[in-house]
Short mmCIF file of C-alpha atoms in Angstrom, two decimals:
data_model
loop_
_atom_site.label_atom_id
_atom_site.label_comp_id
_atom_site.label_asym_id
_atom_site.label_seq_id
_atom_site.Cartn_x
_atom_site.Cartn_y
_atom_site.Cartn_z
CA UNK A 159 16.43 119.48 -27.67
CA UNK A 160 16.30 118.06 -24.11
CA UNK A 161 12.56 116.86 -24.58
CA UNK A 162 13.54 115.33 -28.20
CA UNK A 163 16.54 112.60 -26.68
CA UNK A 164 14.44 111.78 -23.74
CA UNK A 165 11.64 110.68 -26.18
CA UNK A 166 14.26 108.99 -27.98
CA UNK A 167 15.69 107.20 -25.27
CA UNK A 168 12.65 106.09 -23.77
CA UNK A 169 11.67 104.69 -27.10
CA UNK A 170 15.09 102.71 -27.30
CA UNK A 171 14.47 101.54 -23.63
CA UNK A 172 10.89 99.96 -24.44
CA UNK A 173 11.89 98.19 -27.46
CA UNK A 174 14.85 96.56 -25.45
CA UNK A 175 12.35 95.47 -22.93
CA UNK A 176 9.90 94.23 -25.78
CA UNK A 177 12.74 91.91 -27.05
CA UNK A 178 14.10 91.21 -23.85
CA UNK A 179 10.76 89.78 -22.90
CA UNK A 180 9.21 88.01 -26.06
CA UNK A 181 11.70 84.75 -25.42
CA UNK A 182 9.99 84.50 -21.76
CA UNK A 183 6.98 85.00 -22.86
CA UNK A 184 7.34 82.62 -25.77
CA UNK A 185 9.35 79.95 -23.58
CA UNK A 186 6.41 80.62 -21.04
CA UNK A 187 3.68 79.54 -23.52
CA UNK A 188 5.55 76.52 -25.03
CA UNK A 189 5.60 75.44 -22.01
CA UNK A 190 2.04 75.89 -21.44
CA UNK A 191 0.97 73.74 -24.05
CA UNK A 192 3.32 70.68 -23.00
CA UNK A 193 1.61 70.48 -19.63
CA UNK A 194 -1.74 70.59 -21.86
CA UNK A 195 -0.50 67.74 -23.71
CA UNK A 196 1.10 66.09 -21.08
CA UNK A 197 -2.34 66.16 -18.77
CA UNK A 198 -4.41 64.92 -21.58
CA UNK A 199 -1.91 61.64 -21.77
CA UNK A 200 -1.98 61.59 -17.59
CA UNK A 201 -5.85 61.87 -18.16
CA UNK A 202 -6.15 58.92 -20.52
CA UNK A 203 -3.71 56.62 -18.95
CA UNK A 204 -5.62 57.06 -15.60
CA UNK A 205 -8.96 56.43 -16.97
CA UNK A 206 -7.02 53.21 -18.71
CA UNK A 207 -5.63 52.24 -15.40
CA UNK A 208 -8.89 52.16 -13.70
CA UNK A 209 -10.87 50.60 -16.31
CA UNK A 210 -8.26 47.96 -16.47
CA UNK A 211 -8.34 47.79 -12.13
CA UNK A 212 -12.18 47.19 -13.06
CA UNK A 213 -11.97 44.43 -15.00
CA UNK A 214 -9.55 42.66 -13.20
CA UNK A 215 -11.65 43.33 -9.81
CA UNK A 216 -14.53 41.17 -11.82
CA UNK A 217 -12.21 38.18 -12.81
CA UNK A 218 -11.34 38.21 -9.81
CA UNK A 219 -14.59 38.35 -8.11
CA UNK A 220 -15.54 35.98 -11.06
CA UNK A 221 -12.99 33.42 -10.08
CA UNK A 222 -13.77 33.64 -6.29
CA UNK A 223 -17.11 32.53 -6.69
CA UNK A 224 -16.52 30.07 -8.49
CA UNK A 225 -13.89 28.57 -5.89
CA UNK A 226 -16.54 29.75 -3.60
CA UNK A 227 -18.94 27.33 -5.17
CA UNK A 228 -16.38 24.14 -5.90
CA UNK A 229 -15.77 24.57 -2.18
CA UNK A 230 -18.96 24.61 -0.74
CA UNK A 231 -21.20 23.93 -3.38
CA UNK A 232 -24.04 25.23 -5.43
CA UNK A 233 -26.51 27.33 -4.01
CA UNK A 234 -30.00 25.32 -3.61
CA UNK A 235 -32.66 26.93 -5.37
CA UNK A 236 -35.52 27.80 -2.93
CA UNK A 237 -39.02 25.48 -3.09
CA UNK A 238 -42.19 26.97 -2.08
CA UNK A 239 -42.44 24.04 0.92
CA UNK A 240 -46.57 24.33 2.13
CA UNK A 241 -45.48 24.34 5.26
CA UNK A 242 -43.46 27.79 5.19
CA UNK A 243 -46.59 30.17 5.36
CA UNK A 244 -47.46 31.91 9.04
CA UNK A 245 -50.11 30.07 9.13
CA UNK A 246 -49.51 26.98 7.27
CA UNK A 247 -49.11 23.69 9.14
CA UNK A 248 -47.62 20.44 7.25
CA UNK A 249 -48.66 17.71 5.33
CA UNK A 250 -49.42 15.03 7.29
CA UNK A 251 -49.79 12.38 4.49
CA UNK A 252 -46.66 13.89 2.92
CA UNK A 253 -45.08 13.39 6.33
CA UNK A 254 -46.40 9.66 6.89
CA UNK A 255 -44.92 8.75 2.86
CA UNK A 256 -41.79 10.58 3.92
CA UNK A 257 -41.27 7.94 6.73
CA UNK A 258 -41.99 5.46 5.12
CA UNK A 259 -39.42 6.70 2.35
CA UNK A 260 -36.65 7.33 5.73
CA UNK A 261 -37.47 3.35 6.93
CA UNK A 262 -37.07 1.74 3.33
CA UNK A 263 -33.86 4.00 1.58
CA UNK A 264 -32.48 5.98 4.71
CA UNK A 265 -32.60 3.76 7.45
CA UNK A 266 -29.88 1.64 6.71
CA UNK A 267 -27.45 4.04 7.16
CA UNK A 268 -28.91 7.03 8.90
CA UNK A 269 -29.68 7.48 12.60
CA UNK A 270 -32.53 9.47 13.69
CA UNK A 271 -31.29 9.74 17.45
CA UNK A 272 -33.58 11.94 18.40
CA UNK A 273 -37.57 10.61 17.51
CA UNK A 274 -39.38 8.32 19.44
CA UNK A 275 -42.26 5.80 17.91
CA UNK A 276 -44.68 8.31 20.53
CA UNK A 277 -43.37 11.35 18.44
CA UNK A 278 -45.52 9.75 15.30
CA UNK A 279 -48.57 9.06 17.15
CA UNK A 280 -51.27 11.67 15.75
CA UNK A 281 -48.82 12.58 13.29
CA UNK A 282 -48.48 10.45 10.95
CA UNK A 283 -49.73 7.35 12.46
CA UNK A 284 -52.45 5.75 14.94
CA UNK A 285 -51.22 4.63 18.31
CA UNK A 286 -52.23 1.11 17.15
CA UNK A 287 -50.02 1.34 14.20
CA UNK A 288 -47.36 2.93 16.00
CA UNK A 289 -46.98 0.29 18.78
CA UNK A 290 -47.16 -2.51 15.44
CA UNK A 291 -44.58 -0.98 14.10
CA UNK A 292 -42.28 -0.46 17.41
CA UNK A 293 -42.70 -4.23 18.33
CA UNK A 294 -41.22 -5.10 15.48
CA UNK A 295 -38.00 -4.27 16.51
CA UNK A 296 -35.96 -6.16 19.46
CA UNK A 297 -34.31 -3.58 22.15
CA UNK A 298 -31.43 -4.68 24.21
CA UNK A 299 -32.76 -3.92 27.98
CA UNK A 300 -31.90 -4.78 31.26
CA UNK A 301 -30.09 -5.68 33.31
CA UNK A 302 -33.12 -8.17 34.88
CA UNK A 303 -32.90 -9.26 38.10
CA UNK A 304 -30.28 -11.76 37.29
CA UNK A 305 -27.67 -8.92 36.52
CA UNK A 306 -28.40 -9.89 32.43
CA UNK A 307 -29.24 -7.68 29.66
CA UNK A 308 -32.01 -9.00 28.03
CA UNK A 309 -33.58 -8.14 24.46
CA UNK A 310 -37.56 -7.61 24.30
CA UNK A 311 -39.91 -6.00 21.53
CA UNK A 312 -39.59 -2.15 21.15
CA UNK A 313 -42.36 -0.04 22.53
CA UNK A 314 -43.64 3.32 22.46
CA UNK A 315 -40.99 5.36 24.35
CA UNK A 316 -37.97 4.03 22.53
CA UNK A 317 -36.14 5.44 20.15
CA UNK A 318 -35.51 4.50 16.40
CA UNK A 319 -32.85 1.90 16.10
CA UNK A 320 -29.43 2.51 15.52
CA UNK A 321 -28.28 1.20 11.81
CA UNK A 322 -24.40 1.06 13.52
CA UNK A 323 -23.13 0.56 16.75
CA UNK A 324 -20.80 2.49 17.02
CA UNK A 325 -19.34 5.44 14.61
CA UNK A 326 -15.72 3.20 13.73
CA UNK A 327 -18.32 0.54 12.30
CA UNK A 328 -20.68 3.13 10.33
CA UNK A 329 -17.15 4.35 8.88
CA UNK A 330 -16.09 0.62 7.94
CA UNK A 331 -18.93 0.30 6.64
CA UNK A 332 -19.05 2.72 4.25
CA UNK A 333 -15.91 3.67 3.26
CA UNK A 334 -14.79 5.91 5.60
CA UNK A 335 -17.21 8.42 5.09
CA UNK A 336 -19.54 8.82 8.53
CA UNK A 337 -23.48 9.10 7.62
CA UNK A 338 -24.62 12.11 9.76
CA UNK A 339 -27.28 11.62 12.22
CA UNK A 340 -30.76 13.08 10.41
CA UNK A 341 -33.15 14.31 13.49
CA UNK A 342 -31.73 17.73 12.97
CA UNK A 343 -30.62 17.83 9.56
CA UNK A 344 -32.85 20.23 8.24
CA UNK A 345 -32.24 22.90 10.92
CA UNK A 346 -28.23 21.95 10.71
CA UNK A 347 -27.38 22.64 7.23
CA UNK A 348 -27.77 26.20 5.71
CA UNK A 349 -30.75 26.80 4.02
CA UNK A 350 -31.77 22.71 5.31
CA UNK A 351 -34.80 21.73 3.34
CA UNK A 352 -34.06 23.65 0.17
CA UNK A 353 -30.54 21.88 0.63
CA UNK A 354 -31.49 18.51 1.17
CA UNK A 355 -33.79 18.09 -1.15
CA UNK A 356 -31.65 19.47 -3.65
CA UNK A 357 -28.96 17.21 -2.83
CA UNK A 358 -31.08 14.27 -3.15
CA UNK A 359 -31.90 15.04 -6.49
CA UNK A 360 -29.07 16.78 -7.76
CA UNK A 361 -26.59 13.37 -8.89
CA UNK A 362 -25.01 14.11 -12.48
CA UNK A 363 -22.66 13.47 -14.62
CA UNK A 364 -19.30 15.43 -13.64
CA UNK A 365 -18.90 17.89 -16.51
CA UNK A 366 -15.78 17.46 -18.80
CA UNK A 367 -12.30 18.11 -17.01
CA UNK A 368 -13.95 17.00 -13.55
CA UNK A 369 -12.46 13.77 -12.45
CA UNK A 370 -14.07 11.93 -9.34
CA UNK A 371 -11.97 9.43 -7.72
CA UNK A 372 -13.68 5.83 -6.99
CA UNK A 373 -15.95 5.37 -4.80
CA UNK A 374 -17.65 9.09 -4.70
CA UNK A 375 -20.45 10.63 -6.37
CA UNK A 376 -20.74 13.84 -8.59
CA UNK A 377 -23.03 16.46 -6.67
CA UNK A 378 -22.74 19.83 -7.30
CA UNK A 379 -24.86 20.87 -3.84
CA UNK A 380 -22.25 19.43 -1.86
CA UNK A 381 -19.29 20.80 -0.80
CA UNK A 382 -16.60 19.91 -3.01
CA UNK A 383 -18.69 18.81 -5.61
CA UNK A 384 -17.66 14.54 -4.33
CA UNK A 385 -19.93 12.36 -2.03
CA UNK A 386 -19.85 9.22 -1.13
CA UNK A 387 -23.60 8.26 -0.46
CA UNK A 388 -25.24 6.96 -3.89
CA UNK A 389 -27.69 8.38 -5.41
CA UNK A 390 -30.69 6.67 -3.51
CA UNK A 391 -33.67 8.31 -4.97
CA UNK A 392 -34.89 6.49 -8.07
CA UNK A 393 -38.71 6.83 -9.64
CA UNK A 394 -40.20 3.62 -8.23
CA UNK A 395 -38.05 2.91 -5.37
CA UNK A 396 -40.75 2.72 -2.92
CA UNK A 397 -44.11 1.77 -2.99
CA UNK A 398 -46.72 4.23 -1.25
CA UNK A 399 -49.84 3.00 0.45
CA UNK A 400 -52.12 5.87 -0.66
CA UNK A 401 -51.14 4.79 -3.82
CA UNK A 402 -49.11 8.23 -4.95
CA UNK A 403 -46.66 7.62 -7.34
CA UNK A 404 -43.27 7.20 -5.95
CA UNK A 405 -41.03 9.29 -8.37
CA UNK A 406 -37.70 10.83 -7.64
CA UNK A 407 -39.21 14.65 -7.07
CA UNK A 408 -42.70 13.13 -5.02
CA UNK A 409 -40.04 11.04 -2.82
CA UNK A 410 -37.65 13.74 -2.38
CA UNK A 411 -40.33 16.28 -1.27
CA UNK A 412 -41.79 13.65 1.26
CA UNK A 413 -38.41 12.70 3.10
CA UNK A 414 -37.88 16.55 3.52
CA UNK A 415 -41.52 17.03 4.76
CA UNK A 416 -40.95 14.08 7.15
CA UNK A 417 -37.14 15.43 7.95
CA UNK A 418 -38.67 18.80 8.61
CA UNK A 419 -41.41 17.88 11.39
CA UNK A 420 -38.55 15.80 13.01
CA UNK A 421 -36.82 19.04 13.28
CA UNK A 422 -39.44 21.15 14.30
CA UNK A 423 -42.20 19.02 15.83
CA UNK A 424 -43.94 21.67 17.94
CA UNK A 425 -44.02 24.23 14.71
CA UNK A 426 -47.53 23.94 14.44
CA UNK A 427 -48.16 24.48 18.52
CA UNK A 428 -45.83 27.29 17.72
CA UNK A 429 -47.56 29.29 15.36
CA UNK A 430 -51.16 28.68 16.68
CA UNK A 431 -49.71 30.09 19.78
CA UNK A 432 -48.30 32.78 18.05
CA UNK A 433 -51.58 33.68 16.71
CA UNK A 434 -53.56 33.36 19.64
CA UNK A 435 -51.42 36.06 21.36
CA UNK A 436 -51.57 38.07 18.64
CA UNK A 437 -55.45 38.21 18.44
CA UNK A 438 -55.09 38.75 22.22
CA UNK A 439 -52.51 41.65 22.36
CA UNK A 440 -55.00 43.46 19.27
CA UNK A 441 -57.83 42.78 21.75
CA UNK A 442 -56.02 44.76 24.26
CA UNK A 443 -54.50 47.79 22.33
CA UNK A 444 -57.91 47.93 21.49
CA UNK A 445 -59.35 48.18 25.20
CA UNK A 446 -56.30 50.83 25.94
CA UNK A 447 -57.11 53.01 23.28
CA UNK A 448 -60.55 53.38 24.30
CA UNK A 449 -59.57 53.55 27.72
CA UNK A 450 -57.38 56.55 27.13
CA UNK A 451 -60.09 58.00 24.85
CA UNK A 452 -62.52 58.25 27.42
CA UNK A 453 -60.07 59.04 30.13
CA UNK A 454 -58.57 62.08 27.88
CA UNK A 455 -61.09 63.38 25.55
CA UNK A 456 -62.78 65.13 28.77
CA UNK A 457 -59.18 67.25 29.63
CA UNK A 458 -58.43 67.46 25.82
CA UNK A 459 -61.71 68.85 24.87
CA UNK A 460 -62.14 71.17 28.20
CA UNK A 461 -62.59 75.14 27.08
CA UNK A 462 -60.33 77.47 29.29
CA UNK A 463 -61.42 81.20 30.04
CA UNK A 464 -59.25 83.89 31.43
CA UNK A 465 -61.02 86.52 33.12
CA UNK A 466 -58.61 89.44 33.25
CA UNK A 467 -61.11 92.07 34.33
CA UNK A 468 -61.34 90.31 37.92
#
């Protein structure tokens, strides 16, 4: 009897606990599957949120550039210049045409502060041909023994004439704008020759919704896209000696050859230099590693015994 109601009421006491605990349990996995649901949205609205961060990083990088570019203009493409090799040295004919292109087109307006008539001698010229050419200017000199300046023919050791005298007249005299000085052009601009040359032949049309106020130039290499130098370069412009024809590319290439020695007139000097110490420094590594051969391989080779008995 006693063992028959505690069956009983342990029976009654697990089914109350059964239905006591089946709303937990069913709350418990209801809830389950919301947070399921609810990190699959999370899930996909991250992976939306960073797709969408991604494209707006490229727009953005997309419009930077392109400020980047309006602001300080195209990129120049790069040349393959003869002179760039380690042991290349320039064109000397290129250099004399590209002179000859600087004293026809450039001159006018561009300085060259910098170069002497003596710089061209054995360059590009004869010494005969350079003194012609220098007395065919008139130099202010002086003062004589009279206390007067005086003007006589240019020689040698003077430098290439001035087109202005002063900077407020070079502005006057073109607009406002100020015609940089050229001796160190190449080596003053980033990425100089490839620049240069690029800007010389790089006049266009402004594309549609560019406007360029009067009195500028569409140019893409240059910063802001507006210059006010012309475009100068024009296939016949100039008339070579050696007979070469004188079109827009051929000129361009020689005034950047002739730009570029005026930069770096001792290049050449430079790199035979270079070479002759390297052929000298080879000779000696040589010489020290057979020194240290024949010092060493005696000690290195040497046999050691260990007599233990004695």
């Amino acid at each position: 009897m006693f063992g028959g109601r505690a069956i009983h009421r342990l029976l009654r006491e697990r089914l109350q606990s059964q239905t006591t605990s089946s709303p937990v349990l069913s709350s418990l996995i209801s809830k389950k599957e919301h947070e399921g649901v609810g990190s699959t949205t999370t899930k996909s609205l991250r992976a939306l949120a960073l797709f969408g961060a991604g494209v707006t990083g490229l727009l953005s990088f997309a419009t930077v550039s392109s400020c980047d570019e309006a602001e300080h203009g195209l990129d120049a493409p790069s040349y393959p210049w003869p002179h760039k090799g380690i042991l290349s040295s320039y064109d000397h004919a290129s250099i004399r045409r590209g002179h000859q292109v600087y004293q026809q087109v450039c001159a006018s307006c561009h300085s060259m502060s910098l170069v002497s008539y003596r710089d061209l001698v054995g360059v590009a010229y004869t010494e005969e041909e350079t003194k012609a050419m220098a007395a065919e200017i008139e130099v202010v000199d002086g003062p004589n023994d009279e206390g007067e300046m005086f003007t006589r023919p240019g020689k040698l050791s003077d430098r290439f004439p001035q087109p202005y005298s002063n900077e407020q007249a070079a502005r006057f005299a073109n607009g406002g704008a100020y015609p940089p000085d050229l001796s160190l052009v190449t080596k003053a601009r980033h990425n100089g020759q490839n620049y240069v040359f690029a800007l010389l032949t790089g006049y266009r049309d402004p594309p549609a919704g560019v406007s360029i106020r009067e009195g500028l130039h569409y140019n893409p290499y240059f910063p802001g896209g507006a210059i006010a130098m012309p475009k100068m370069l024009n296939d016949g412009a100039v008339e070579y000696e050696d007979g070469v024809p004188a079109t827009e590319a051929q000129m361009g290439k020689d005034i950047v050859s002739f730009l570029s020695w005026a930069a770096e007139p001792e290049m050449e000097e430079r790199k035979l230099m270079g070479f002759k110490w390297i052929l000298v420094l080879s000779l000696a590594l040589l010489q020290a590693g057979y020194y240290r051969r024949l010092r060493w391989s005696v000690l290195k080779s040497r046999k050691l015994v260990l007599d233990v008995v004695n």
